[in-house]
């Protein structure tokens, strides 16, 4: 019987997921795209129809409402829900999936709108209920988290007996021509990068001031870039699942102009997430700022340059030290030419589709709530090569200093 797929969220990532599911219609069957603003769903559906010939249904939904979601899942008869709305909606969508006994996938871990803090606690807490209901939840199936978790599992399976250190590197050398804009949802992005840094070493989390640690990594196909240590959610699950790990850190590149704008916005209070009163109206500064900034989905046609995201892992194989960099390079313009979205939405949406494809095809199966490194990485790695995100492995000799700060 033909499958039924429900995608929730019609932003930059939702656009890519809709395109990619349509391009794999044999697996995804009947596709419905639901989001808060119906016109955005309709625009995406029109483009998908024009480019692929596949029709997708569109529906308006408030994904903060469990009853609305239950009705939507029931009416569509979905076999899987791909959540690419915002992290604020993770728990309501998980609860609706559990009620309807339907598999669940997302790309970012839960965050409460009033607290700029993200962690897996509340999603992992649903593991038992998901097991009892006989359904699977796949958490963080974007690029980072997502592909970076799969790269770690692949390194563990094929390159190491023990991995000692991992540096996850996220370089976006794209240029959209605006003085300041974010490549995905501005609120989520600015909350992430303005938070304190954190990394894990010898069993402990070590906190740093925001952007306090800078290193220059030399990214293949891009060149040297200033990279800043941030806390990033995949580290929380990787420290549980990677054997022998002694340290894991995450670095992201930022240009000087981005950081200067961000510092200035922070200094004047525009990154605040508490309500303030303005001429008798209550506003949240960060939400107001997000309204002013360019919609990330609109960056597609103007962004040029490449991304390089990978994992730099060191450890032991057959008693000898080994160092590898497993990475993927995407070109913003090529992404736009294929699915009308820039590289950051593309590199998130393609892995969301792949995770869902492996679930629907029964290649990744389980009952409960999972992170990606808990499954065999090989089928996911094969799909990345086929679906538009080809990857490479660079092995470094012991005395080599390529890449390394
Ligand atoms: P956008 O802001 O472009 O899109 C979010 C979409 O969700 C919008 O269409 C929005 O509706 C919709 N939405 C928000 N609230 C609700 C609600 N209550 N009910 C229904 N729909 C709602 O974000 P992106 O597409 O850039 O990002 C999507 C997700 O991907 C985010 O969770 C983000 O954190 C994650 N992400 C993950 C990455 C990874 O590598 N793992 C990287 C980048 C992003 P409306 O149009 O009305 O605003």
Coordinates of C-alpha atoms and ligand atoms in Angstrom, one line a residue:
X1 CA 0.0 0.0 0.0
X2 CA 1.3 3.5 -0.8
X3 CA 2.8 5.4 2.1
X4 CA 1.6 8.7 3.3
X5 CA 4.0 11.4 4.5
X6 CA 3.3 14.5 6.5
X7 CA 5.8 17.4 6.6
X8 CA 5.2 20.1 9.2
X9 CA 6.9 23.5 8.6
X10 CA 7.0 25.4 5.3
X11 CA 10.2 27.5 5.8
X12 CA 13.6 27.1 4.0
X13 CA 14.1 23.5 5.3
X14 CA 10.4 22.5 4.7
X15 CA 10.9 23.6 1.0
X16 CA 13.9 21.3 0.5
X17 CA 12.2 18.4 2.3
X18 CA 9.0 18.8 0.2
X19 CA 11.2 18.8 -3.0
X20 CA 13.3 15.9 -2.0
X21 CA 10.4 13.8 -0.8
X22 CA 8.7 14.5 -4.2
X23 CA 11.8 13.4 -6.0
X24 CA 11.7 10.1 -4.1
X25 CA 7.9 9.7 -4.4
X26 CA 8.2 5.9 -4.7
X27 CA 9.1 5.9 -1.0
X28 CA 7.1 8.8 0.3
X29 CA 3.8 8.2 -1.5
X30 CA 1.2 10.8 -0.9
X31 CA 2.8 13.9 0.6
X32 CA 1.1 16.6 2.7
X33 CA 2.8 19.9 3.7
X34 CA 1.3 21.6 6.7
X35 CA 2.3 24.8 8.3
X36 CA 1.1 27.9 10.1
X37 CA 0.9 30.1 7.0
X38 CA -1.0 28.2 4.2
X39 CA 0.2 30.5 1.4
X40 CA 3.8 29.4 2.1
X41 CA 2.7 25.8 1.8
X42 CA 0.9 26.6 -1.5
X43 CA 3.9 28.4 -2.9
X44 CA 6.2 25.4 -2.2
X45 CA 3.6 23.0 -3.6
X46 CA 3.3 25.0 -6.8
X47 CA 7.1 25.0 -7.3
X48 CA 7.3 21.3 -6.6
X49 CA 4.6 20.6 -9.1
X50 CA 6.2 22.8 -11.7
X51 CA 9.7 21.2 -11.3
X52 CA 8.9 17.5 -10.5
X53 CA 5.3 17.0 -11.7
X54 CA 4.4 15.7 -8.2
X55 CA 1.3 17.1 -6.5
X56 CA 1.4 17.7 -2.8
X57 CA -1.5 18.5 -0.5
X58 CA -1.3 21.6 1.7
X59 CA -3.0 22.3 5.0
X60 CA -2.9 25.0 7.6
X61 CA -2.0 23.9 11.1
X62 CA -1.0 25.4 14.4
X63 CA 1.6 22.9 15.5
X64 CA 1.5 24.2 19.1
X65 CA -1.9 22.5 19.4
X66 CA -1.8 18.8 20.0
X67 CA -5.5 18.3 19.2
X68 CA -5.0 20.1 15.8
X69 CA -2.1 17.9 15.1
X70 CA -3.9 14.7 16.0
X71 CA -6.7 15.7 13.6
X72 CA -4.2 16.4 10.9
X73 CA -2.3 13.2 11.3
X74 CA -5.6 11.2 11.4
X75 CA -7.0 12.8 8.4
X76 CA -3.9 12.4 6.3
X77 CA -3.4 8.8 7.5
X78 CA 0.4 9.6 7.7
X79 CA 2.9 6.8 8.3
X80 CA 5.5 9.4 9.3
X81 CA 5.7 13.0 10.4
X82 CA 8.7 15.0 9.4
X83 CA 8.9 18.0 11.7
X84 CA 10.7 20.9 10.1
X85 CA 8.8 23.6 12.0
X86 CA 10.7 25.2 14.9
X87 CA 12.2 23.5 17.9
X88 CA 9.4 25.0 20.1
X89 CA 7.0 22.5 18.4
X90 CA 9.0 19.3 19.0
X91 CA 7.1 18.1 22.0
X92 CA 3.6 18.8 20.8
X93 CA 4.3 17.0 17.5
X94 CA 5.9 14.1 19.4
X95 CA 2.9 13.9 21.6
X96 CA 0.5 13.9 18.7
X97 CA 2.6 11.2 16.9
X98 CA 2.4 9.1 20.1
X99 CA -1.3 9.5 20.3
X100 CA -1.7 8.4 16.7
X101 CA 1.0 5.7 16.8
X102 CA 2.9 7.3 13.9
X103 CA 6.7 7.6 13.5
X104 CA 8.4 10.9 14.1
X105 CA 11.5 12.7 12.8
X106 CA 13.0 16.2 13.5
X107 CA 16.2 18.2 12.8
X108 CA 16.7 20.3 16.0
X109 CA 16.2 19.6 19.7
X110 CA 13.5 21.0 21.8
X111 CA 13.8 24.5 23.1
X112 CA 11.3 26.4 25.2
X113 CA 10.4 29.8 23.7
X114 CA 11.1 31.6 27.1
X115 CA 14.4 29.9 27.8
X116 CA 17.4 30.1 25.5
X117 CA 18.5 26.5 26.3
X118 CA 18.3 23.4 24.2
X119 CA 18.8 19.8 25.4
X120 CA 17.5 16.3 24.7
X121 CA 16.2 15.7 28.2
X122 CA 12.5 16.1 27.5
X123 CA 12.6 14.3 24.1
X124 CA 14.7 11.4 25.5
X125 CA 12.1 11.2 28.3
X126 CA 9.5 10.2 25.7
X127 CA 11.6 7.0 24.9
X128 CA 9.5 4.7 27.1
X129 CA 6.2 6.0 25.8
X130 CA 7.4 5.6 22.2
X131 CA 8.5 2.0 22.9
X132 CA 5.2 1.2 24.5
X133 CA 3.4 2.6 21.5
X134 CA 5.6 0.7 19.1
X135 CA 6.8 3.8 17.2
X136 CA 10.2 5.3 16.3
X137 CA 11.4 8.8 16.9
X138 CA 14.5 9.9 15.1
X139 CA 16.0 13.1 16.6
X140 CA 18.2 15.6 14.9
X141 CA 18.2 14.4 11.3
X142 CA 19.6 17.5 9.7
X143 CA 23.3 18.2 8.9
X144 CA 24.5 19.2 12.3
X145 CA 23.0 17.5 14.2
X146 CA 22.4 14.7 11.8
X147 CA 25.0 14.0 9.2
X148 CA 27.7 14.9 11.7
X149 CA 26.4 12.1 14.0
X150 CA 26.4 9.7 11.1
X151 CA 30.0 10.7 10.2
X152 CA 31.0 9.9 13.8
X153 CA 29.4 6.5 13.6
X154 CA 31.0 5.9 10.2
X155 CA 34.4 6.8 11.6
X156 CA 33.9 4.6 14.6
X157 CA 32.8 1.7 12.3
X158 CA 35.4 1.9 9.5
X159 CA 38.4 4.0 10.7
X160 CA 39.0 3.5 14.5
X161 CA 39.0 1.0 17.3
X162 CA 38.7 4.0 19.6
X163 CA 38.1 7.7 18.8
X164 CA 39.8 10.0 21.3
X165 CA 38.9 13.5 20.1
X166 CA 36.3 14.9 17.7
X167 CA 36.1 18.5 16.4
X168 CA 32.9 19.1 14.5
X169 CA 33.6 21.9 12.0
X170 CA 30.8 23.9 10.4
X171 CA 32.0 26.4 7.7
X172 CA 29.7 28.5 5.7
X173 CA 31.6 30.6 3.2
X174 CA 28.4 31.7 1.5
X175 CA 27.8 35.4 0.8
X176 CA 24.2 36.7 0.4
X177 CA 25.2 40.3 0.0
X178 CA 23.3 41.6 3.0
X179 CA 25.2 43.3 5.8
X180 CA 23.5 41.0 8.3
X181 CA 21.1 38.0 7.8
X182 CA 20.9 34.5 9.2
X183 CA 20.9 31.4 7.1
X184 CA 18.1 29.7 9.0
X185 CA 15.4 30.9 11.4
X186 CA 16.9 34.1 12.8
X187 CA 15.5 33.6 16.3
X188 CA 16.9 30.0 16.7
X189 CA 20.2 31.0 15.0
X190 CA 20.8 34.1 17.2
X191 CA 19.9 32.2 20.4
X192 CA 22.4 29.5 19.5
X193 CA 25.3 31.8 18.7
X194 CA 24.8 34.3 21.5
X195 CA 24.8 31.5 24.2
X196 CA 27.8 30.5 26.2
X197 CA 30.2 28.1 24.6
X198 CA 30.6 24.6 26.0
X199 CA 32.7 21.5 25.2
X200 CA 33.2 18.2 26.8
X201 CA 36.6 16.9 28.1
X202 CA 37.4 13.9 30.3
X203 CA 33.8 13.4 31.3
X204 CA 33.0 17.0 32.1
X205 CA 31.3 19.9 30.3
X206 CA 33.5 23.0 30.3
X207 CA 31.8 26.4 29.8
X208 CA 33.3 29.4 28.0
X209 CA 32.1 32.9 27.4
X210 CA 30.3 33.3 24.1
X211 CA 32.8 33.3 21.2
X212 CA 35.7 33.2 23.6
X213 CA 37.7 30.5 21.8
X214 CA 38.7 31.2 18.2
X215 CA 40.8 28.9 15.9
X216 CA 41.6 29.2 12.2
X217 CA 40.9 25.9 10.4
X218 CA 41.9 25.5 6.8
X219 CA 38.8 24.0 5.1
X220 CA 39.3 21.9 2.0
X221 CA 37.8 23.7 -1.1
X222 CA 37.4 26.9 0.9
X223 CA 40.6 27.9 2.7
X224 CA 41.4 29.2 6.2
X225 CA 38.5 30.7 8.2
X226 CA 38.0 32.1 11.7
X227 CA 36.1 29.4 13.6
X228 CA 34.5 29.9 17.0
X229 CA 33.8 27.3 19.7
X230 CA 30.0 27.0 20.3
X231 CA 27.9 24.5 22.2
X232 CA 26.0 22.3 19.7
X233 CA 23.4 19.7 20.5
X234 CA 24.8 16.7 18.8
X235 CA 27.6 16.6 21.4
X236 CA 25.1 15.7 24.1
X237 CA 24.3 12.4 22.4
X238 CA 27.7 11.7 20.9
X239 CA 29.4 11.7 24.3
X240 CA 27.0 8.8 25.3
X241 CA 27.5 6.8 22.1
X242 CA 31.1 7.1 20.9
X243 CA 33.6 4.6 22.4
X244 CA 36.6 5.9 24.3
X245 CA 35.9 9.6 23.6
X246 CA 38.1 12.0 25.7
X247 CA 37.1 15.3 24.1
X248 CA 34.5 16.7 21.7
X249 CA 34.2 20.3 20.5
X250 CA 32.2 22.2 17.9
X251 CA 33.4 25.1 15.8
X252 CA 31.5 27.4 13.5
X253 CA 32.8 30.0 11.1
X254 CA 31.7 33.6 11.4
X255 CA 32.8 36.7 9.5
X256 CA 33.8 39.9 11.3
X257 CA 30.8 41.8 10.0
X258 CA 28.3 39.2 11.4
X259 CA 30.0 39.2 14.8
X260 CA 30.1 43.0 15.0
X261 CA 26.4 43.3 14.1
X262 CA 25.5 40.6 16.6
X263 CA 27.5 42.3 19.4
X264 CA 25.9 45.6 18.7
X265 CA 22.4 44.1 18.6
X266 CA 23.1 42.3 21.9
X267 CA 24.5 45.5 23.5
X268 CA 21.3 47.4 22.7
X269 CA 19.1 44.6 23.9
X270 CA 17.7 43.4 20.6
X271 CA 18.6 39.7 21.4
X272 CA 16.4 39.7 24.5
X273 CA 13.7 37.1 24.8
X274 CA 11.7 38.6 27.6
X275 CA 8.7 40.8 26.8
X276 CA 9.2 44.6 26.9
X277 CA 6.5 47.2 26.7
X278 CA 6.6 49.6 23.7
X279 CA 3.9 52.3 23.4
X280 CA 1.5 50.2 25.3
X281 CA 2.3 47.0 23.3
X282 CA 4.2 44.0 24.5
X283 CA 7.0 42.9 22.2
X284 CA 9.8 40.4 22.5
X285 CA 13.0 42.2 21.1
X286 CA 14.4 39.0 19.4
X287 CA 11.0 38.3 17.7
X288 CA 10.8 41.9 16.5
X289 CA 14.4 41.6 15.1
X290 CA 13.5 38.4 13.3
X291 CA 10.6 40.3 11.6
X292 CA 13.1 42.9 10.4
X293 CA 15.7 40.5 9.1
X294 CA 15.5 39.0 5.6
X295 CA 13.5 35.7 5.6
X296 CA 16.2 32.9 5.3
X297 CA 14.1 31.4 2.5
X298 CA 14.6 34.6 0.5
X299 CA 18.5 34.2 0.6
X300 CA 18.4 31.4 -2.0
X301 CA 18.7 33.3 -5.2
X302 CA 21.4 35.7 -3.9
X303 CA 23.8 33.4 -2.0
X304 CA 27.1 32.4 -3.6
X305 CA 29.9 30.3 -2.2
X306 CA 30.3 27.0 -0.5
X307 CA 29.8 25.2 2.8
X308 CA 32.1 22.6 4.3
X309 CA 30.9 20.7 7.3
X310 CA 32.7 17.7 8.7
X311 CA 34.2 15.9 11.7
X312 CA 37.9 15.9 12.4
X313 CA 38.6 12.8 14.4
X314 CA 41.7 11.4 16.1
X315 CA 42.1 8.0 17.7
X316 CA 43.6 4.5 17.5
X317 CA 43.4 1.8 14.8
X318 CA 45.3 -1.4 15.2
X319 CA 47.5 0.1 17.9
X320 CA 48.5 3.1 15.7
X321 CA 47.4 6.7 15.9
X322 CA 45.0 7.8 13.1
X323 CA 43.5 11.2 12.1
X324 CA 40.7 11.6 9.5
X325 CA 38.5 14.5 8.4
X326 CA 35.2 13.3 7.0
X327 CA 33.4 16.1 5.3
X328 CA 30.9 17.4 2.8
X329 CA 31.1 20.4 0.5
X330 CA 28.0 22.0 -0.9
X331 CA 27.7 24.9 -3.3
X332 CA 24.8 27.4 -2.5
X333 CA 24.1 28.2 -6.2
X334 CA 23.9 24.5 -7.1
X335 CA 21.5 23.9 -4.3
X336 CA 19.3 26.8 -5.4
X337 CA 19.4 25.5 -9.0
X338 CA 18.1 22.1 -7.9
X339 CA 15.4 23.0 -5.3
X340 CA 15.2 26.8 -5.0
X341 CA 16.9 27.0 -1.6
X342 CA 20.3 28.0 -0.4
X343 CA 22.9 25.6 1.0
X344 CA 22.0 25.8 4.7
X345 CA 18.4 24.8 4.1
X346 CA 19.5 22.2 1.5
X347 CA 22.1 20.5 3.8
X348 CA 19.4 20.3 6.5
X349 CA 16.5 19.2 4.4
X350 CA 18.2 16.4 2.4
X351 CA 19.3 14.5 5.5
X352 CA 15.8 14.9 7.0
X353 CA 14.4 13.3 3.9
X354 CA 17.1 10.5 4.0
X355 CA 16.4 9.7 7.7
X356 CA 12.7 9.4 6.9
X357 CA 13.4 7.3 3.8
X358 CA 15.4 4.8 5.8
X359 CA 12.6 4.6 8.3
X360 CA 9.9 4.1 5.7
X361 CA 12.0 1.5 3.9
X362 CA 12.6 -0.3 7.2
X363 CA 16.4 0.1 6.8
X364 CA 16.6 2.0 10.1
X365 CA 14.1 0.4 12.5
X366 CA 13.5 0.7 16.2
X367 CA 11.0 1.3 18.9
X368 CA 11.7 4.3 21.1
X369 CA 13.6 7.6 20.6
X370 CA 17.0 7.6 18.9
X371 CA 19.9 9.7 17.7
X372 CA 21.4 9.0 14.4
X373 CA 24.7 7.5 15.6
X374 CA 22.8 4.6 17.1
X375 CA 22.1 3.1 13.7
X376 CA 24.3 1.5 11.0
X377 CA 25.8 4.6 9.2
X378 CA 26.4 2.8 5.9
X379 CA 22.9 3.1 4.3
X380 CA 22.7 6.8 5.3
X381 CA 26.2 7.5 3.8
X382 CA 25.2 5.7 0.6
X383 CA 22.0 7.9 0.4
X384 CA 24.0 11.1 0.9
X385 CA 26.1 10.3 -2.2
X386 CA 22.9 9.6 -4.3
X387 CA 20.7 12.5 -3.0
X388 CA 23.0 15.5 -3.5
X389 CA 25.4 15.5 -0.5
X390 CA 28.5 13.6 -1.7
X391 CA 31.1 13.3 1.1
X392 CA 34.9 12.7 1.2
X393 CA 37.4 11.3 3.7
X394 CA 40.8 12.9 4.1
X395 CA 43.3 10.9 6.0
X396 CA 46.1 12.9 7.6
X397 CA 49.6 11.4 8.3
X398 CA 50.9 11.7 11.8
X399 CA 53.2 14.7 11.0
X400 CA 50.7 16.5 8.7
X401 CA 49.4 19.9 9.6
X402 CA 46.8 20.4 6.8
X403 CA 43.6 21.9 8.2
X404 CA 44.8 22.0 11.7
X405 CA 44.9 25.3 13.6
Ligands
LIG1 P1 11.9 28.8 9.1 O1 11.7 29.8 10.1 O2 12.3 29.2 7.7 O3 10.6 27.8 8.9 C1 9.9 27.4 10.1 C2 8.5 27.0 9.6 O4 7.8 26.5 10.7 C3 7.8 28.2 9.1 O5 7.1 27.9 7.9 C4 6.8 28.6 10.2 O6 5.6 29.1 9.8 C5 6.5 27.2 10.7 N1 6.0 27.2 12.1 C6 6.5 27.9 13.1 N2 5.7 27.8 14.2 C7 4.6 27.1 13.8 C8 3.5 26.6 14.4 N3 3.2 26.9 15.7 N4 2.6 25.8 13.7 C9 2.9 25.5 12.4 N5 4.0 25.9 11.8 C10 4.8 26.7 12.4 O7 13.0 27.8 9.7 P2 14.0 26.8 8.8 O8 13.2 26.2 7.7 O9 15.3 27.6 8.5 O10 14.3 25.7 10.0 C11 13.4 24.7 10.2 C12 14.0 23.8 11.3 O11 15.3 23.3 10.9 C13 14.3 24.5 12.6 O12 13.9 23.7 13.7 C14 15.8 24.7 12.7 O13 16.3 24.8 14.0 C15 16.2 23.4 12.0 N6 17.5 23.5 11.5 C16 18.4 22.4 11.7 C17 19.6 22.4 11.2 C18 20.5 21.1 11.3 O14 21.5 21.0 10.6 N7 20.1 20.1 12.1 C19 20.2 23.5 10.4 C20 19.2 24.5 10.1 C21 18.0 24.5 10.7 P3 5.5 30.6 9.3 O15 5.8 30.5 7.8 O16 4.0 31.0 9.5 O17 6.4 31.5 10.1

